Every structure is written in structure tokens, then in C-alpha cells.
PDB file of C-alpha atoms in Angstrom:
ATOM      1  CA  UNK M 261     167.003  55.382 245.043  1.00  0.00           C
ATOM      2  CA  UNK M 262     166.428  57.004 241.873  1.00  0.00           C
ATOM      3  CA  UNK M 263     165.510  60.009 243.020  1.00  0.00           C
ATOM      4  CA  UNK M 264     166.968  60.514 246.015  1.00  0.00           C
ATOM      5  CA  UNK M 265     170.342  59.833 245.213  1.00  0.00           C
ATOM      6  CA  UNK M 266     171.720  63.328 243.156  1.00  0.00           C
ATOM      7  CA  UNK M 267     173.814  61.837 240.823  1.00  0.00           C
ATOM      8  CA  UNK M 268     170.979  59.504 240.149  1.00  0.00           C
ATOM      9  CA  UNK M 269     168.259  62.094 239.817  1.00  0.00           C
ATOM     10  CA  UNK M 270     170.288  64.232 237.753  1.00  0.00           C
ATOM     11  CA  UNK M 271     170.839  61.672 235.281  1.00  0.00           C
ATOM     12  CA  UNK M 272     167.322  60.446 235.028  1.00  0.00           C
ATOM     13  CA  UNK M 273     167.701  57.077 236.123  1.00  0.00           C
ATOM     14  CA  UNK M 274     163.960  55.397 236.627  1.00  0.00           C
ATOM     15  CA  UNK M 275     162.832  52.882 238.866  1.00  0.00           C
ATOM     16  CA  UNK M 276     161.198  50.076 237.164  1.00  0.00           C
ATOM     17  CA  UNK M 277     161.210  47.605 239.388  1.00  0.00           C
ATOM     18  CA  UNK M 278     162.425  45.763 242.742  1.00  0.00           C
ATOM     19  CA  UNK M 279     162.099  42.399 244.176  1.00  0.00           C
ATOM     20  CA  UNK M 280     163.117  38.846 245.275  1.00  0.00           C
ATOM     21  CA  UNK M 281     166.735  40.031 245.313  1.00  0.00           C
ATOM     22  CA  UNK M 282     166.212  41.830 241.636  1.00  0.00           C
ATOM     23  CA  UNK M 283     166.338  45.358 240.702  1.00  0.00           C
ATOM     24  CA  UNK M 284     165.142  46.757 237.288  1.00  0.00           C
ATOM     25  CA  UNK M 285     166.346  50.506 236.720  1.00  0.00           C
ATOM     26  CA  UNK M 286     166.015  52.796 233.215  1.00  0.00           C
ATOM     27  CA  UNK M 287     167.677  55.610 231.749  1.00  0.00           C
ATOM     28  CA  UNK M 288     165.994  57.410 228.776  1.00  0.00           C
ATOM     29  CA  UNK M 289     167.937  59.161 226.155  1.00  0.00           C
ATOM     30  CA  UNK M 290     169.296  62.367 226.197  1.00  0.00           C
ATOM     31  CA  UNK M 291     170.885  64.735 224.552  1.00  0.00           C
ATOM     32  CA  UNK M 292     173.441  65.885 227.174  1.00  0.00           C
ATOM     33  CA  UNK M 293     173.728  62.237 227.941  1.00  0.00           C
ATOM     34  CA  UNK M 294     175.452  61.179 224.677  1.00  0.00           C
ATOM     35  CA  UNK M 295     179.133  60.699 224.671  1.00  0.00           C
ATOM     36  CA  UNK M 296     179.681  61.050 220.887  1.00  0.00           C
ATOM     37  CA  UNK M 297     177.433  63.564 219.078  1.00  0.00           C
ATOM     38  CA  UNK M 298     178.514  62.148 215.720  1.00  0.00           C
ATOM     39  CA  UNK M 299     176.700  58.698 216.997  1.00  0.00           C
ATOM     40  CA  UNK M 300     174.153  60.056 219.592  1.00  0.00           C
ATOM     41  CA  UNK M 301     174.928  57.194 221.686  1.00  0.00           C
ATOM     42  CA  UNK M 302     174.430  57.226 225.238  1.00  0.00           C
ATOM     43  CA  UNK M 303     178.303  57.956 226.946  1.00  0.00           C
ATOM     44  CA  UNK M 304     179.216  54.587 228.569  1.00  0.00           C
ATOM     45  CA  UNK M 305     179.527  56.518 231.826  1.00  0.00           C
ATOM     46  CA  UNK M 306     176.283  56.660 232.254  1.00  0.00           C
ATOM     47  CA  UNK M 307     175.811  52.728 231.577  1.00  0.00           C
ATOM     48  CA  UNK M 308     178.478  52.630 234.353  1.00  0.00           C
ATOM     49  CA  UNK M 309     176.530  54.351 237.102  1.00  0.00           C
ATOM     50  CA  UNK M 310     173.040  53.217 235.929  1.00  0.00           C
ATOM     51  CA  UNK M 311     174.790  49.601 236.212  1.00  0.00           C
ATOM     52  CA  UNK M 312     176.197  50.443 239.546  1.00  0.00           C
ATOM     53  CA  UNK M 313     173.191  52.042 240.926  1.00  0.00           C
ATOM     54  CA  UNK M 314     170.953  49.137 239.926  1.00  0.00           C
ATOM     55  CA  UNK M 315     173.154  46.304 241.665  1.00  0.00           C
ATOM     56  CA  UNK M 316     172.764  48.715 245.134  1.00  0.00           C
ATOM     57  CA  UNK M 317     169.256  48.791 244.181  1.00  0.00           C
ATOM     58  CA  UNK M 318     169.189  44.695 243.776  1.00  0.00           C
ATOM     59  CA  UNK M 319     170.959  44.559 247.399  1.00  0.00           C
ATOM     60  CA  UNK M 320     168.211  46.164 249.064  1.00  0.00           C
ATOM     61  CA  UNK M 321     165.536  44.174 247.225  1.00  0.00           C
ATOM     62  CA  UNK M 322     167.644  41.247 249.017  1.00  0.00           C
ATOM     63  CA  UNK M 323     167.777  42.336 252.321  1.00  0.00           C
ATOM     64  CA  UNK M 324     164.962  44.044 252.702  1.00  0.00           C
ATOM     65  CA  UNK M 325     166.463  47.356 254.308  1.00  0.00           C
ATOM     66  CA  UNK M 326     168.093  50.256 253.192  1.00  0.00           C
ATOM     67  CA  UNK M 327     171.605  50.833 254.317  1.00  0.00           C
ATOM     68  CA  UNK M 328     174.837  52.285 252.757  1.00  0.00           C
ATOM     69  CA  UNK M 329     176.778  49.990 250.674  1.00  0.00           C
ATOM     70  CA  UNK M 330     180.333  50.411 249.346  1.00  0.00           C
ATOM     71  CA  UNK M 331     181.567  49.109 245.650  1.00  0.00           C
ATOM     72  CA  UNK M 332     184.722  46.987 246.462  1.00  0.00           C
ATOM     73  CA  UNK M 333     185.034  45.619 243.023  1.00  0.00           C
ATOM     74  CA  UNK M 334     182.982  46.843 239.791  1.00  0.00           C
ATOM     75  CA  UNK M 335     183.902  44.436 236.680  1.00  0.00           C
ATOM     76  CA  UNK M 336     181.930  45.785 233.493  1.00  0.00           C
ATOM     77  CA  UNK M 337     182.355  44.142 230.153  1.00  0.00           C
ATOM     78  CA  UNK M 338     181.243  46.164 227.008  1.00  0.00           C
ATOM     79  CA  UNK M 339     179.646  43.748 223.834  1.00  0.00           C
ATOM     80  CA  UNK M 340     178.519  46.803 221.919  1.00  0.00           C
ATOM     81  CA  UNK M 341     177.629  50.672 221.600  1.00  0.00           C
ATOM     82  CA  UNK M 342     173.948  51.192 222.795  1.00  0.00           C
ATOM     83  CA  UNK M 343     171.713  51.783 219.715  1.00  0.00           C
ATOM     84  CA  UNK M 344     171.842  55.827 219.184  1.00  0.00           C
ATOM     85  CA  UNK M 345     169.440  57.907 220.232  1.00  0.00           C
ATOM     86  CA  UNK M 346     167.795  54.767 223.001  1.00  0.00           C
ATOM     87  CA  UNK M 347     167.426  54.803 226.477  1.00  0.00           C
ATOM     88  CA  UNK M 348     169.327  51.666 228.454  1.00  0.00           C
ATOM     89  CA  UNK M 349     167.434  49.414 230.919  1.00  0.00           C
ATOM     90  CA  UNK M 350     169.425  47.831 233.553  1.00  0.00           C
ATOM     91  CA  UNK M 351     168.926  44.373 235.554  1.00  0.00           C
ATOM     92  CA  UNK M 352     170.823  43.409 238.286  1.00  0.00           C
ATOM     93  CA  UNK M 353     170.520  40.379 240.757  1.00  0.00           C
ATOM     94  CA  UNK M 354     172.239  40.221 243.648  1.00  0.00           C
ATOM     95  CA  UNK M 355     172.435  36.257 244.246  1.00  0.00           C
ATOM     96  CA  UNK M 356     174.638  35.959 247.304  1.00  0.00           C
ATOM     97  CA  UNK M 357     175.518  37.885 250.819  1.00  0.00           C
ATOM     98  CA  UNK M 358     177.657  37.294 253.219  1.00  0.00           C
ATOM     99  CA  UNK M 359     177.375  39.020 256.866  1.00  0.00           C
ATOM    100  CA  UNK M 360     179.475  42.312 254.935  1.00  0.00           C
ATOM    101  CA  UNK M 361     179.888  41.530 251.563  1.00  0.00           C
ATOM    102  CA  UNK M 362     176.845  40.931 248.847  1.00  0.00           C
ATOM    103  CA  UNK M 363     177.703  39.837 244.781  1.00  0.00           C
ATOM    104  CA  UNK M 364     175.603  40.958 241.834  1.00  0.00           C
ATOM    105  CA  UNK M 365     175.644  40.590 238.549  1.00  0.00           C
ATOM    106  CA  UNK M 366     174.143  42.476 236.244  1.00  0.00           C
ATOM    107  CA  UNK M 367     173.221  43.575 232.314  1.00  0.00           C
ATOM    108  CA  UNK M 368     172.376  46.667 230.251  1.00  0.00           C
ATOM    109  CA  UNK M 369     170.474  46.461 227.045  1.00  0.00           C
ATOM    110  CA  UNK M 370     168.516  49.275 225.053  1.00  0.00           C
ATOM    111  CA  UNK M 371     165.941  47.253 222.790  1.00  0.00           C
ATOM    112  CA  UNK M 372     166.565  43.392 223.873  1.00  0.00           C
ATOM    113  CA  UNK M 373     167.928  41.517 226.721  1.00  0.00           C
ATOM    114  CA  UNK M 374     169.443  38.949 224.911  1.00  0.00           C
ATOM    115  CA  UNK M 375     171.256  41.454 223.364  1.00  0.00           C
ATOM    116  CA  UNK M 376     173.293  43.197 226.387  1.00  0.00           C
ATOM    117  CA  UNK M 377     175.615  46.123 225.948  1.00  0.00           C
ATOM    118  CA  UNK M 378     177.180  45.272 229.025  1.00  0.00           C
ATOM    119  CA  UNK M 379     177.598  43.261 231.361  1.00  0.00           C
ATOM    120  CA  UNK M 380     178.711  43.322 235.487  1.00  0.00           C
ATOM    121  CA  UNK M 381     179.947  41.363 238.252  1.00  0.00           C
ATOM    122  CA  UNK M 382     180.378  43.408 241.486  1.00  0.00           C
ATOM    123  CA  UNK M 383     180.962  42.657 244.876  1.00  0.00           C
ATOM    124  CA  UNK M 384     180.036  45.802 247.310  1.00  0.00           C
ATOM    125  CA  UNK M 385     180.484  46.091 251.057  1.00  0.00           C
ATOM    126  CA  UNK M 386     177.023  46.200 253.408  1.00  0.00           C
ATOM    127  CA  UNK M 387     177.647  48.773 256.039  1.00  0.00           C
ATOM    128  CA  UNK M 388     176.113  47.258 259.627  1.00  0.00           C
ATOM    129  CA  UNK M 389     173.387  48.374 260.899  1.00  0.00           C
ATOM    130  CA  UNK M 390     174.076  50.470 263.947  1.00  0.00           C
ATOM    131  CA  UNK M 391     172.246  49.194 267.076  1.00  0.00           C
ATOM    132  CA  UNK M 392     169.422  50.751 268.826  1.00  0.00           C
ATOM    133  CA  UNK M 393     170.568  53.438 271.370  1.00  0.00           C
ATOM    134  CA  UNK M 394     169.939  51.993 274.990  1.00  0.00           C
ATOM    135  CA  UNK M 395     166.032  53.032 275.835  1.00  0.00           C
ATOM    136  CA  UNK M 396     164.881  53.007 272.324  1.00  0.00           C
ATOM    137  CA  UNK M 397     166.150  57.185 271.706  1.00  0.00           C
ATOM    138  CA  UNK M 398     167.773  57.577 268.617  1.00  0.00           C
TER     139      UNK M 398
END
């Protein structure tokens, strides 16, 4: 998802990890990514789609398949600046599905978890999967 996904790629957003429902993603700093060059602090739009991104990625470490999702409802609350010139890791858990809806939460930190820049709750829409085509063609 973190390459494949352009907005992702372009940004830079790594892959740490993925399972049991949990997805770990990265962003290193940047130069083009900082909001503020009088800080050098990573724009918060970038936290935004990193924390996004990582709650899809937490969704398919749930269900086990990769399918289009939807954000209905994206709730971020900033603590703090990230530290300037840091990259921001991202966790995100998504702890509950329905048959169309799964709910994550998640957290952004640059040097400690216990010290988030962010946090997210998010519920995002699970597109069905379409059925086989009648004789197994696709």
C-alpha cells in the first residue's frame, strides 16, 4: 500500500509493519514535506494522510484481503507539532468490523509513543467483494 498507492509513494510513506488487525506505517523527513520552513516541521497534512493510509492499512491486516475502502468519518486530534526536522511513525488498529463498516483508531509520534502528535478515530466503509463470475471467468 505504500507504494502502490501514488499519493502514498510520492510522499514516502514506508511500510513497517502489518498484522493481527495492526498496521505500522513511517514517513521520513523531508524537506518539501515541511509545512513551516521557519520550524522544519513536517506539514500536518502529511500526518493526515500517513494517519489515514495506515488505518486502511490496519483494515486489511484484519480481514485478511485487499479491497477498496471508503473514509466515512476521519476524527484527528493534534497534542503537539512533530519535533522539526523527524520523520512520523504511525499505528493504527482497527478493533471492530461490521459486514460494511470497520473502526480504527490510531496515533502518530516522531521519537516516542507515549508521546503522540496525534491522534484518530475513523470509521471507513468496506466495499463487498464482488462474486465470482458464473464458471470461474473473471
Amino acid at each position: 500500500m505504500a507504494t502502490e498507492v501514488p499519493q502514498a509513494a510520492a510522499l514516502g510513506f514506508q511500510m513497517v509493519s502489518a498484522a493481527d488487525g495492526r498496521g505500522v506505517m513511517h514517513v521520513p523527513w523531508r524537506e518539501d514535506l515541511v509545512g513551516d520552513p521557519d520550524t522544519g516541521v513536517i506539514a500536518s497534512g502529511v500526518v493526515t494522510s500517513l494517519l489515514d493510509h495506515c488505518c486502511g492499512m490496519a483494515i486489511t491486516a484484519t480481514t485478511g484481503e485487499r479491497r477498496p475502502t471508503a473514509t466515512l468519518d476521519l476524527r484527528i486530534d493534534y497534542m503537539r507539532p512533530a519535533a522539526a526536522r523527524a520523520g512520523v511513525t504511525v499505528e493504527a488498529h482497527c478493533y471492530h468490523t461490521t459486514r460494511s463498516i470497520a473502526f480504527v483508531r490510531a496515533h502518530a509520534w516522531d521519537a516516542d509513543p507515549a508521546d503522540p502528535i496525534a491522534t484518530a478515530q475513523a470509521a471507513f466503509m468496506l466495499t463487498p467483494t464482488p462474486a465470482p463470475a458464473p464458471g470461474g471467468a473473471a
